[in-house]
Coordinates of C-alpha atoms (C1' of nucleotides) in Angstrom, one line a residue:
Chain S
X1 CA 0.0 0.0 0.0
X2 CA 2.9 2.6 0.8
X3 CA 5.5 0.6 -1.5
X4 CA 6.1 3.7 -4.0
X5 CA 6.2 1.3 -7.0
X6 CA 3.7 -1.3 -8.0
X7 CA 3.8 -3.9 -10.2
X8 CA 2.2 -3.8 -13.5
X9 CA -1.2 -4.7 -13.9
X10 CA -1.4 -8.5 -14.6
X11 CA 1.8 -9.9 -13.6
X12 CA 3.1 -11.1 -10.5
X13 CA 5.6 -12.3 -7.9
X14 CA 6.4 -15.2 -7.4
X15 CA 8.3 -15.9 -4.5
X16 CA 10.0 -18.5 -1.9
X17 CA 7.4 -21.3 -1.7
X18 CA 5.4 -20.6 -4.8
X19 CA 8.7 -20.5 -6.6
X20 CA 9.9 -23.7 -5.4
X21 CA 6.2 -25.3 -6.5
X22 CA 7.4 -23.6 -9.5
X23 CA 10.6 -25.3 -10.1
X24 CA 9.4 -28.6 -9.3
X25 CA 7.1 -28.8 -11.9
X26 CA 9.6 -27.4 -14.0
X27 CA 12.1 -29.9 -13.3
X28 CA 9.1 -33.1 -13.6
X29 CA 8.1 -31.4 -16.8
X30 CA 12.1 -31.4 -18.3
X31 CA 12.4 -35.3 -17.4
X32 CA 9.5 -36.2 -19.4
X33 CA 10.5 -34.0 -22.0
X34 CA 13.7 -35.7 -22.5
X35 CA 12.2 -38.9 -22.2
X36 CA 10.4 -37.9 -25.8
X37 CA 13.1 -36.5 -26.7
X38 CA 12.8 -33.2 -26.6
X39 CA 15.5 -30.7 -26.2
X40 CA 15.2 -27.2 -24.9
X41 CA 15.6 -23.8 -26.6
X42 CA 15.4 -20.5 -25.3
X43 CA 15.0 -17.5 -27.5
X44 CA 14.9 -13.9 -26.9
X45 CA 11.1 -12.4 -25.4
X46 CA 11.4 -9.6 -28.0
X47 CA 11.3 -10.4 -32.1
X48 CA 10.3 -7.9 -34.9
X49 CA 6.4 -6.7 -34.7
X50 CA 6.6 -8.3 -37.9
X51 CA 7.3 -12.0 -36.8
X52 CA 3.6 -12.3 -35.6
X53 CA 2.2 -10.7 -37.9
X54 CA 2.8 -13.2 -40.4
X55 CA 2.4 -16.0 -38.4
X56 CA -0.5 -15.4 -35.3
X57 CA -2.4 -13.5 -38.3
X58 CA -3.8 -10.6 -39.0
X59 CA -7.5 -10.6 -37.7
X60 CA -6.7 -12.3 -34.8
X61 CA -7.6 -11.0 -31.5
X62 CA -3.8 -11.4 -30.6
X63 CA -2.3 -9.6 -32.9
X64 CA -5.3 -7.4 -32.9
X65 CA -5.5 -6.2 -29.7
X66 CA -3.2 -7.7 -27.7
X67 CA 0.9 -7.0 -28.4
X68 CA 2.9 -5.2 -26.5
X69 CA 4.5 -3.2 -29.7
X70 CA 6.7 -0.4 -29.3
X71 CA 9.4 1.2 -31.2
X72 CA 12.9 0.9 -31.2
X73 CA 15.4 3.7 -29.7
X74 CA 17.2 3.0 -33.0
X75 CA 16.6 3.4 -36.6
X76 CA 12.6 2.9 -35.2
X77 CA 12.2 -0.9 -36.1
X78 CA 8.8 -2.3 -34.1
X79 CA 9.1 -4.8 -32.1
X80 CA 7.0 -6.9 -30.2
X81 CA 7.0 -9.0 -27.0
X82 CA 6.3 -12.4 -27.5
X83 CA 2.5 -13.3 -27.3
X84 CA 3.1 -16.5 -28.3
X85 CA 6.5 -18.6 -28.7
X86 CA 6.1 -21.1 -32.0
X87 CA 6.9 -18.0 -34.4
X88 CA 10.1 -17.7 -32.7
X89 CA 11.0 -21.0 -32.3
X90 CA 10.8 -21.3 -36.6
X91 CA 12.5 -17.9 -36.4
X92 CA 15.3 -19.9 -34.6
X93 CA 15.1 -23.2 -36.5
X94 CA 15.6 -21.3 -39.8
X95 CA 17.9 -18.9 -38.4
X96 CA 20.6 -21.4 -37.0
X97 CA 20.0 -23.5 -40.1
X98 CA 18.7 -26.7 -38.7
X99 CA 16.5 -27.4 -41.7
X100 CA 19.3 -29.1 -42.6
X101 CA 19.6 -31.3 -39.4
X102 CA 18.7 -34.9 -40.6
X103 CA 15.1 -36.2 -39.0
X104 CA 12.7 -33.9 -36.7
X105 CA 14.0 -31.9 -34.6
X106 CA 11.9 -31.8 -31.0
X107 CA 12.3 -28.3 -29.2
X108 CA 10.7 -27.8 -25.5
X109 CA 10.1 -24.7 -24.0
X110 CA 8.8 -23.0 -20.9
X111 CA 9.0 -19.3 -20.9
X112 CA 7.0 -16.3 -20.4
X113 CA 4.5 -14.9 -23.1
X114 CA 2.9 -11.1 -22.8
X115 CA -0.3 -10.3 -24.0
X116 CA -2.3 -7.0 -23.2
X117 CA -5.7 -8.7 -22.0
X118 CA -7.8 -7.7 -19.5
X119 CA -6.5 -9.8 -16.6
X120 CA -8.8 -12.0 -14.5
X121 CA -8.7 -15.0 -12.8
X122 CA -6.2 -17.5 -14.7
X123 CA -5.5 -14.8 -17.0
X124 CA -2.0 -12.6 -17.0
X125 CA -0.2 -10.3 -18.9
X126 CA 2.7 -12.0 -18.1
X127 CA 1.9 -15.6 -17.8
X128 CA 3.6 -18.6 -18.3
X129 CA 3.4 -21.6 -21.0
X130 CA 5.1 -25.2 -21.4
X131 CA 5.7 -25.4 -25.8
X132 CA 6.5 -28.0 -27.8
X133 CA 7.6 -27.7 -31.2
X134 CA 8.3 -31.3 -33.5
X135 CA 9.6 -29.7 -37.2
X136 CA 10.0 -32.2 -40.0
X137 CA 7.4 -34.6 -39.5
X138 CA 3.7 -34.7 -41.7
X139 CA 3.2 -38.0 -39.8
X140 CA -0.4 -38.7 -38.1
X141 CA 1.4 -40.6 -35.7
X142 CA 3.7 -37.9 -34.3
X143 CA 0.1 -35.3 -33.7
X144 CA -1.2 -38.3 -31.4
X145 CA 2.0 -38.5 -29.7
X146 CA 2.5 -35.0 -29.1
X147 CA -1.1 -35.2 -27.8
X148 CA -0.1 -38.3 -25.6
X149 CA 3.3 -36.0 -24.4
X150 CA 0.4 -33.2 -23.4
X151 CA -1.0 -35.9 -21.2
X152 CA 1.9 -37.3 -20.0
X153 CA 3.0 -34.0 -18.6
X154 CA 0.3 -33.2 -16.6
X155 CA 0.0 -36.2 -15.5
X156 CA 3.6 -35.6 -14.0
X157 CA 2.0 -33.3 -11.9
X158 CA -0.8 -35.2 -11.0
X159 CA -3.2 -33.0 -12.6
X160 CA -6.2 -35.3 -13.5
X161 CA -9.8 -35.1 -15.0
X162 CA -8.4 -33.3 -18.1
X163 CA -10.6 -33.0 -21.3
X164 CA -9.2 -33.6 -24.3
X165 CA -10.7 -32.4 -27.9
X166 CA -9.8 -33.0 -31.0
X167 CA -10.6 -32.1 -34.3
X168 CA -9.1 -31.3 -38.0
X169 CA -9.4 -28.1 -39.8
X170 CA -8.3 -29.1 -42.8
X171 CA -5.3 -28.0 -45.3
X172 CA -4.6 -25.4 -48.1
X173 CA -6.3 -28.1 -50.8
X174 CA -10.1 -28.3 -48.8
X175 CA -10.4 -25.4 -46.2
X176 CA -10.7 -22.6 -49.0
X177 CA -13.7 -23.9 -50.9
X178 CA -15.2 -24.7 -47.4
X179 CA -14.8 -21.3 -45.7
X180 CA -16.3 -19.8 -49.2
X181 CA -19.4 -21.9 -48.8
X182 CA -19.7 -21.1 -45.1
X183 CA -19.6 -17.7 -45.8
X184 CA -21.7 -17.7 -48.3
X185 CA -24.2 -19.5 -45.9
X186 CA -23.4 -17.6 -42.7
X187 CA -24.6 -14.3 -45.5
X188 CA -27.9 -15.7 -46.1
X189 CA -28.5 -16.2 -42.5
X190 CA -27.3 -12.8 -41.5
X191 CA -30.0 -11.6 -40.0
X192 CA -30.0 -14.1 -36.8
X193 CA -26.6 -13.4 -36.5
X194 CA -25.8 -11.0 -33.6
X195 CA -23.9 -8.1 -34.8
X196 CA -20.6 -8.1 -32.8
X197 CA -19.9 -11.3 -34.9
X198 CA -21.1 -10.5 -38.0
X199 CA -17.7 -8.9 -38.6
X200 CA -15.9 -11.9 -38.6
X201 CA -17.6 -13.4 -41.1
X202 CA -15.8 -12.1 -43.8
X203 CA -12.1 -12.0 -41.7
X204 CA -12.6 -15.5 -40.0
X205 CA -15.6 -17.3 -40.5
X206 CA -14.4 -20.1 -39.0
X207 CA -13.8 -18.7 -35.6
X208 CA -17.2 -17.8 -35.0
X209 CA -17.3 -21.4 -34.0
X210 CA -15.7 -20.8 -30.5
X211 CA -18.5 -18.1 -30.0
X212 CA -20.4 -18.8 -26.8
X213 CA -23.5 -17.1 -28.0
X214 CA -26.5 -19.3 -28.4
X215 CA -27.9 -17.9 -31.2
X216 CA -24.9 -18.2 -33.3
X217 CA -24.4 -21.6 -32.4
X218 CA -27.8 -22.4 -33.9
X219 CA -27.0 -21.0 -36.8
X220 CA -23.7 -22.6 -37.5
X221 CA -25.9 -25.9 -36.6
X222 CA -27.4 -25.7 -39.6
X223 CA -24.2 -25.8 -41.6
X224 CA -22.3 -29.3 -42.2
X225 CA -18.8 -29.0 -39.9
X226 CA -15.5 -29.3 -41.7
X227 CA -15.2 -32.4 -40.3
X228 CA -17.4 -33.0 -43.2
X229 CA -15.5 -31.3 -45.8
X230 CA -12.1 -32.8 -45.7
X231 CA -10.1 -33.9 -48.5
X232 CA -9.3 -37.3 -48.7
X233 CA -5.9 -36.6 -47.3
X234 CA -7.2 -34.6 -44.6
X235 CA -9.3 -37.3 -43.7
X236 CA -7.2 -39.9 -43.5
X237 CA -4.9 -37.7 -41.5
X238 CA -7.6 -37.0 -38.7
X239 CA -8.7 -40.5 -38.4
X240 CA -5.2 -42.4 -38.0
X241 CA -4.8 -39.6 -35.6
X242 CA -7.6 -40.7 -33.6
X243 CA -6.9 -44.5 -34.1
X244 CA -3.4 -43.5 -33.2
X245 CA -4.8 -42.1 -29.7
X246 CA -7.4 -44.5 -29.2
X247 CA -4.3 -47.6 -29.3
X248 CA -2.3 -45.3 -26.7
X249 CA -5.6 -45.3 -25.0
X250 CA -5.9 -41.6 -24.6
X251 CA -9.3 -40.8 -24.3
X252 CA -9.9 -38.0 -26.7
X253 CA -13.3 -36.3 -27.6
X254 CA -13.3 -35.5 -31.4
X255 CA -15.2 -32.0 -31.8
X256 CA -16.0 -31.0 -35.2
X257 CA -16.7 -27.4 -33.6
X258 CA -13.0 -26.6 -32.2
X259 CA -11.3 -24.2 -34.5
X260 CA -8.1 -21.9 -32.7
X261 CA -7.3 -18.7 -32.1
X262 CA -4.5 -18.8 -34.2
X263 CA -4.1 -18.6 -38.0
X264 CA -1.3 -20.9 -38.8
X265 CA -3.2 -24.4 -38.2
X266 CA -3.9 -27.3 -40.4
X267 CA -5.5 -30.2 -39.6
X268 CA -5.3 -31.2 -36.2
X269 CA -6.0 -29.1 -33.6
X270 CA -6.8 -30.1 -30.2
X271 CA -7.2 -28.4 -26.8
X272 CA -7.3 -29.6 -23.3
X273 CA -9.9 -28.3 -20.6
X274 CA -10.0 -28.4 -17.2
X275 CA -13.3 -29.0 -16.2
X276 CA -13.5 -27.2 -13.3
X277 CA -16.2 -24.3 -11.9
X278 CA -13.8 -21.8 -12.5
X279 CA -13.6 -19.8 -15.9
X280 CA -10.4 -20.2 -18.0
X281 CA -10.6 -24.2 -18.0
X282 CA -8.6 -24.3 -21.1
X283 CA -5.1 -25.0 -19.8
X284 CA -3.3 -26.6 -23.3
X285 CA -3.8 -26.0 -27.3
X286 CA -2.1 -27.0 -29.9
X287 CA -1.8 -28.4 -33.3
X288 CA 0.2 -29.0 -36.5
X289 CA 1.1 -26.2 -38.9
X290 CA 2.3 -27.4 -42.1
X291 CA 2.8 -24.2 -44.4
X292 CA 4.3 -21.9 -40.9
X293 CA 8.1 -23.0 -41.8
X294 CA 7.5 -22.2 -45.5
X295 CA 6.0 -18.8 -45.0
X296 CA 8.1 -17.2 -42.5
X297 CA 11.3 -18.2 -45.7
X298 CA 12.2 -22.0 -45.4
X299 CA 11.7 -25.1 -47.1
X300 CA 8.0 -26.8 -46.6
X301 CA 8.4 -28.1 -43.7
X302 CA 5.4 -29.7 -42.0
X303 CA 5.2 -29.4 -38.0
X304 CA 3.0 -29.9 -34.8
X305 CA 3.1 -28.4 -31.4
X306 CA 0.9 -27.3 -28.5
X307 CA 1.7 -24.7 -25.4
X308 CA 0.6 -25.2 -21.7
X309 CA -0.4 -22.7 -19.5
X310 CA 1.6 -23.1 -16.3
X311 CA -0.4 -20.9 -14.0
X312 CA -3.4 -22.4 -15.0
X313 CA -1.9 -25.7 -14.6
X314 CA -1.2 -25.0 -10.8
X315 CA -4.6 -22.8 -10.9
X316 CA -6.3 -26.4 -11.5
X317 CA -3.7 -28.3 -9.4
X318 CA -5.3 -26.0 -6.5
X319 CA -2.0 -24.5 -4.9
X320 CA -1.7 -21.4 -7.0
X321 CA -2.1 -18.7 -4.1
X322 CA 0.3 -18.8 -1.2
X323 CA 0.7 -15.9 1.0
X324 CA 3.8 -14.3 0.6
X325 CA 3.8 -13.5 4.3
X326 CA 2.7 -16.9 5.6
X327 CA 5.5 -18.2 2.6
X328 CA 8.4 -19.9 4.8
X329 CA 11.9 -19.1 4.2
X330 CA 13.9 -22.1 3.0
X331 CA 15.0 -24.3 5.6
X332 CA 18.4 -24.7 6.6
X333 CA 20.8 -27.2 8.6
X334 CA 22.2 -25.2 11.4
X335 CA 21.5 -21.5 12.2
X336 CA 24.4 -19.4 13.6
X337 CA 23.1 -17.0 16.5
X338 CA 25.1 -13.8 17.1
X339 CA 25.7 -12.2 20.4
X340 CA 26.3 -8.7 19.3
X341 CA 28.0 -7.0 16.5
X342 CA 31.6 -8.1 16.7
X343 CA 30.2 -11.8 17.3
X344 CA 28.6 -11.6 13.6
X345 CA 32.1 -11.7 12.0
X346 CA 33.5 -14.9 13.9
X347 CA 29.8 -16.4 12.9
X348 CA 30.2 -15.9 9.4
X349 CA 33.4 -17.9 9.6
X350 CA 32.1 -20.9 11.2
X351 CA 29.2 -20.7 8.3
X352 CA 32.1 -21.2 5.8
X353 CA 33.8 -23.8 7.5
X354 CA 30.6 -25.8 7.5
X355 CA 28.8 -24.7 4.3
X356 CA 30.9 -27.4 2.0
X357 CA 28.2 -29.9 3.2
X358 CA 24.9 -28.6 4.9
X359 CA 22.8 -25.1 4.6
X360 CA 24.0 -22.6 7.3
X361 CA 22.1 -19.5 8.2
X362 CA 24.1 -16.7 9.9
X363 CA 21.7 -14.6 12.3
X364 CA 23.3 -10.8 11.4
X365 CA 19.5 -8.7 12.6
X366 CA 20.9 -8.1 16.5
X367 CA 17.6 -9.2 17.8
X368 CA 17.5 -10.6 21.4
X369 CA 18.9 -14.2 21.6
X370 CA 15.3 -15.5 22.7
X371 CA 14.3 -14.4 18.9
X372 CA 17.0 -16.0 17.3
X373 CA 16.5 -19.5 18.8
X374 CA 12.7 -19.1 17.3
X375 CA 14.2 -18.5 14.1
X376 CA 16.3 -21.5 14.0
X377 CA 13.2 -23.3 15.1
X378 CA 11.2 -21.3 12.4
X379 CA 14.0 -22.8 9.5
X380 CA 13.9 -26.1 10.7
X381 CA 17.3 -25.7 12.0
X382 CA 18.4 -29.1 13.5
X383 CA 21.5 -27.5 15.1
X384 CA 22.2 -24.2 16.5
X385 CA 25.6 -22.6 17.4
X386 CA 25.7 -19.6 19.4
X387 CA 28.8 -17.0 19.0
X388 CA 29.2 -14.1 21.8
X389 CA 31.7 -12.5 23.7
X390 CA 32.5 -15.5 26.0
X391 CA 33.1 -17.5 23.4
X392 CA 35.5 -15.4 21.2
X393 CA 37.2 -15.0 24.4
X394 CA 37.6 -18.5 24.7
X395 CA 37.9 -19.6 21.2
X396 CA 34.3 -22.1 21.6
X397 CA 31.4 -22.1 20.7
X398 CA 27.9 -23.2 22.1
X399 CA 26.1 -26.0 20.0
X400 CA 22.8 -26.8 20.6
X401 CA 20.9 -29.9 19.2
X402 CA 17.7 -28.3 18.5
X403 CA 15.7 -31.4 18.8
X404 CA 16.8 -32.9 22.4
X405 CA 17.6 -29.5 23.1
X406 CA 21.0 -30.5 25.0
X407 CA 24.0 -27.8 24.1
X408 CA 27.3 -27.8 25.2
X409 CA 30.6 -25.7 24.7
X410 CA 33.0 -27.3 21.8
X411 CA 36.4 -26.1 21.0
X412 CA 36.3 -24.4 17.4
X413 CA 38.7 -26.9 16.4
X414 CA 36.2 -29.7 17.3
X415 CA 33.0 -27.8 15.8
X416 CA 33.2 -29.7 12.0
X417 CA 33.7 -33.2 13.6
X418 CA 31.1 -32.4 16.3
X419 CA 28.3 -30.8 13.4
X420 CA 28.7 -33.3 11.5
X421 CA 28.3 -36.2 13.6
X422 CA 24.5 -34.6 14.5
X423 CA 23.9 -34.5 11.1
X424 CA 25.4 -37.2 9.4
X425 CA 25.5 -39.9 12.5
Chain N
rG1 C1' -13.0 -2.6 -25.2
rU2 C1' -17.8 -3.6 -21.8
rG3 C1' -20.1 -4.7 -17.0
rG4 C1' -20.1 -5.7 -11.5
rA5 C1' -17.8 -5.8 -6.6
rU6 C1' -14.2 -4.0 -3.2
rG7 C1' -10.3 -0.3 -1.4
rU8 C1' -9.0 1.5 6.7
rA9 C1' -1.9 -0.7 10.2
rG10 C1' 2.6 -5.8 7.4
rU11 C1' -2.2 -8.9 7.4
rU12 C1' -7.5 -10.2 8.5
rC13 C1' -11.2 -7.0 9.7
rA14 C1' -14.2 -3.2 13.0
rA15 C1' -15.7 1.9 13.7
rU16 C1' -25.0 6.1 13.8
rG17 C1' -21.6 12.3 10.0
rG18 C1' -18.5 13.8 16.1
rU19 C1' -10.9 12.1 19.2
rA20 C1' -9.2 6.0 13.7
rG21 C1' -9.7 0.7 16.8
rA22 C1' -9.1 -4.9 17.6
rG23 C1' -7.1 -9.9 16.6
rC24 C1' -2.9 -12.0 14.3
rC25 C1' 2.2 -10.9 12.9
rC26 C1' 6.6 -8.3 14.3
rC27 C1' 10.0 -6.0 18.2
rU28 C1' 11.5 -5.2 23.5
rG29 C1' 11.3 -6.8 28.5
rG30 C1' 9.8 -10.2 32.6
rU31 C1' 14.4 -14.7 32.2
rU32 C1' 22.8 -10.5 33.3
rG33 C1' 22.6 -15.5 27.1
rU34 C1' 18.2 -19.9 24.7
rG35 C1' 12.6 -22.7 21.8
rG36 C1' 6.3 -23.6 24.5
rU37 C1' 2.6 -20.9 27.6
rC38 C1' 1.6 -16.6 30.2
rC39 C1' 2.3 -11.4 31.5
rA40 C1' 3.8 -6.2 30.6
rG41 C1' 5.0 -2.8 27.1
rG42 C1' 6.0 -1.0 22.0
rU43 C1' 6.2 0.1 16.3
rU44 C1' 3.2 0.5 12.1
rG45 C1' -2.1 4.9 9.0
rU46 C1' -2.1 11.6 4.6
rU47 C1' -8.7 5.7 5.9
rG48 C1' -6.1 4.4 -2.4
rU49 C1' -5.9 9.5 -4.6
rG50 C1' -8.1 14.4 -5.9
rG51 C1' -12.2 17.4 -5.4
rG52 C1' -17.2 18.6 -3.4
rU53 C1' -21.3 18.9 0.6
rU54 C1' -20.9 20.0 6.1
rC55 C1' -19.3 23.5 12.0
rG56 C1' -17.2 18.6 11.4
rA57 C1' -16.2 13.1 6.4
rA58 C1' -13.2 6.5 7.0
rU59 C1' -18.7 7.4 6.7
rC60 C1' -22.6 11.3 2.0
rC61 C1' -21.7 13.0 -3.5
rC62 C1' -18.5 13.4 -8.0
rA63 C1' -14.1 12.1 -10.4
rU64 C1' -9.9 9.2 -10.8
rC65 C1' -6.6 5.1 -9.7
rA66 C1' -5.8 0.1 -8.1
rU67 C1' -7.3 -4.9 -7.0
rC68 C1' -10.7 -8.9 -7.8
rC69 C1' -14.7 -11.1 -10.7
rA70 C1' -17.4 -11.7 -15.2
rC71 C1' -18.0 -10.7 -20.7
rC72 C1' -14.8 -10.9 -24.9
rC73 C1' -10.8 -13.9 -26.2
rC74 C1' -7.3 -17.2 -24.8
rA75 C1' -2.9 -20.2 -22.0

RNA sequence: GUGGAUGUAGUUCAAUGGUAGAGCCCCUGGUUGUGGUCCAGGUUGUUGUGGGUUCGAAUCCCAUCAUCCACCCCA
C-alpha cells in the first residue's frame, strides 16, 4: 500500500514457496520431456512486430489487440514481446540453419509470453506456457504422440480429469472452398446473426465457431462441420490420428466445432480443458502447422506443437495462491546465533567452515537471543551454534541440538567433527 | 474494449456524520545468554488519490486510480 512502485497490472511475484512449487514442476516437466526426446531452446522475449504478424495472423484477437508493440530507440524498427512462442521458435530453427539437421527436430520450452488482455482469474499479462515444437514430420502418428506427451505431462504433476478435444481443420487443398461456402451461408442467415460477430464473417468465419453465444451456435448448426469437408488426405490424417490415440488409449473427444485462435493451423488441432467451476478451463492448445516453416522463408516443412499454461496448470492443481507473508523461508541445517556485533564476524566464519556440506544460516539482525533460537526453530534448523563475547574469548562455541535440546561448549577446532556427527551420524 | 464488486496498520477486519480501533504478525522486557505458555510494554495509518457537501467526512456526492470477478478472447 505505501511501497512507492507497484507492479504492472497483470503480472506477479512469485516468490519462496510458490517458486519452489514452480521449479518442481519445472524440473518433472524437463524429465519427461527428455524422455520424448525433446531438447530445450530459449529464445529472446522480443522479435520484430513483424514476426507475428505473419504468423498469429492478421484478424486475430492477438495480434489485434493484444501485443505489446513499441518502437525501437534506434533506426525505429517495431518490435513486439512475444504473445506467443512457435513463431520464434521457426525464427530460430531457420535462423541457425537446422532445416538441414537430418530427422525432426523436438524443441521444448517453458518461458514467459505477454499479452495485453484484461486480466482475471487465470489470465496474466505475463503468464507462463510449457511449448512443444516437433519440425519435420507430416506423420499422423507424431500429432497423437505430441497429444499423448500433453497428457503425459500433466500427469507428471498429477493433474487429473483433463478433457481432451480434437478435431481437423483441414489443409490449403479443402479449407478454402469450405470457408467460401460457409460464408456464403453464414450471409444468407445474417439476419440471426448478432452483430458483434457478424464482422468476422468475412475476416474469420471459421472462428465464429468458438463463439459462446447461443444464437450463433444455432446458426452454424445448420451448416455441415468441416469435419465433413475434408479432402481425402485430410481425412485420413484425422482418423489415424484418432486410431493412433485410441491404441495409446488416450481418451480423446473429437469435436468437429473446435477451430483456434491462431491462424497458422492445419488439420489437427486439439485443446485440453479443465473441467472445473472456475472460468479459464482451457489450460493446453495445440496443433500441427504445415505451411508456418515455408511462409516465414524456409523449405515446406510440416510441424505440430501445443503450449501449456503453467499458471493455469497449478490454478487447477489448487495451490496457485500462497501468501507471501505466511510463505516460509527455506529451511536450513544449522543457524548461527550472534551475540552482538563483533560476534557476527566470527559467525560468518564458522558458516564457511561448514557450508561445504549442509545449509547454514548466519543470524546478522541483533535481535535478542530469545528471537533468534525461534528463528532456528522457524528454518527447521536441527542444530544451533551460538557465537558471543564468551566465546571469542575462549575460542568455543555453544552447540545446541535443537531437537533434544542439549547444548554444550565445543572447541572451534572440534566444531566440524562435532556438526557433522548430529547430522550425518 | 464492456459490465459488476471492493479499497481503513505488514495482514484479517471493526468503527450512527463527532478524538481511527481490535485480533494475528513483528519488536523489547519479565528470564545478566536460549525454543512452548503466560504477563507487561512497543512500532506500524495523509482511511487508495483528488475534489465537493458539512461547523465537522473512513462514513454522503463526483471524479480518478488500483485490485478482484465476469463478458470478450485465450494459455
Amino acid at each position: 500500500m505505501n511501497a512507492r512502485y507497484h507492479r504492472l497490472k497483470g503480472t506477479r511475484d512469485i516468490l519462496l514457496e510458490e517458486a519452489e512449487r514452480w521449479r518442481w514442476c519445472e524440473d518433472v516437466w524437463a524429465r519427461v520431456l527428455g524422455r520424448y526426446g525433446y531438447g530445450e531452446i530459449r529464445t529472446p522475449i522480443i522479435e520484430p512486430t513483424a514476426l507475428f504478424l505473419r504468423s498469429v495472423g492478421e484478424g486475430t484477437d492477438i495480434v489485434d489487440k493484444e501485443m505489446y508493440t513499441f518502437e525501437a530507440r534506434d533506426g525505429g524498427e517495431s518490435l513486439t514481446l512475444r504473445p506467443e512462442m512457435t513463431a520464434s521458435v521457426v525464427r530460430a530453427y531457420l535462423e541457425n540453419g537446422l532445416q538441414r539437421q537430418p530427422g525432426t527436430l523436438k524443441f521444448f520450452y517453458m518461458a514467459p509470453m505477454f499479452r495485453h488482455d484484461r486480466p482475471q482469474a487465470g489470465r496474466y499479462r505475463q503468464f507462463h506456457q510449457l511449448g512443444v515444437e516437433a519440425l519435420g514430420s507430416d506423420s499422423p502418428v507424431l500429432d497423437a504422440e505430441v497429444i499423448q506427451l500433453a497428457m503425459a505431462l500433466f500427469d507428471a504433476v498429477d493433474a487429473r480429469g483433463l478433457l481432451v478435444k480434437v478435431n481437423s481443420i483441414g489443409c490449403r487443398a479443402c479449407r478454402p472452398a469450405y470457408l467460401d461456402d460457409l460464408k456464403t451461408y453464414l450471409k444468407g442467415r445474417l439476419a440471426d446473426i448478432p452483430e458483434s460477430l457478424q464482422g468476422r464473417i468475412e475476416t474469420n468465419p471459421l472462428r465464429l465457431y468458438d463463439a459462446k453465444d447461443d444464437q450463433m451456435q444455432a446458426v452454424l448448426g445448420g451448416f455441415r462441420p468441416i469435419t465433413e469437408a475434408l479432402c481425402e488426405a485430410c481425412r485420413e490424417h484425422h482418423a489415424i490420428v484418432l486410431d493412433t490415440l485410441a491404441r495409446l488409449e488416450v481418451p480423446v473427444q473429437a469435436d468437429p466445432t473446435l477451430v483456434r485462435g491462431l491462424d497458422y493451423y492445419t488439420r489437427t488441432t486439439f485443446e485440453i480443458t479443465a473441467g472445473s467451476e472456475r472460468k479459464q478451463s482451457s489450460v493446453a492448445g495445440g496443433g500441427r502447422y504445415d505451411h508456418l516453416v515455408e511462409q516465414c522463408g524456409g523449405p515446406s516443412t510440416p510441424a505440430v506443437g501445443f503450449s501449456i499454461g503453467i499458471e493455469r496448470t497449478l490454478l487447477h492443481l489448487g495451490d496457485d495462491v500462497i501468501d507471501p507473508q505466511l510463505s516460509r523461508q527455506p529451511a536450513v541445517d544449522v543457524y548461527v546465533a550472534c551475540r552482538g556485533r563483533a560476534a557476527e564476524q566470527h559467525g560468518l566464519q564458522l558458516a564457511d567452515l561448514l557450508r561445504g556440506f549442509c545449509r547454514v544460516e548466519v543470524d546478522t539482525t541483533g535481535r535478542a537471543l530469545k528471537t533468534q533460537v525461534k528463528s532456528a526453530v522457524a528454518r527447521r534448523a536441527r542444530l544451533m551454534l551460538t557465537v558471543g563475547p564468551e566465546e571469542i574469548e575462549t575460542d568455543t562455541v555453544q552447540v545446541k541440538n535443537l531437537d533434544s535440546g542439549d547444548q554444550a561448549a565445543v572447541a572451534r577446532g572440534h566444531l566440524l567433527t562435532a556438526v557433522r556427527e548430529v547430522l550425518e551420524g
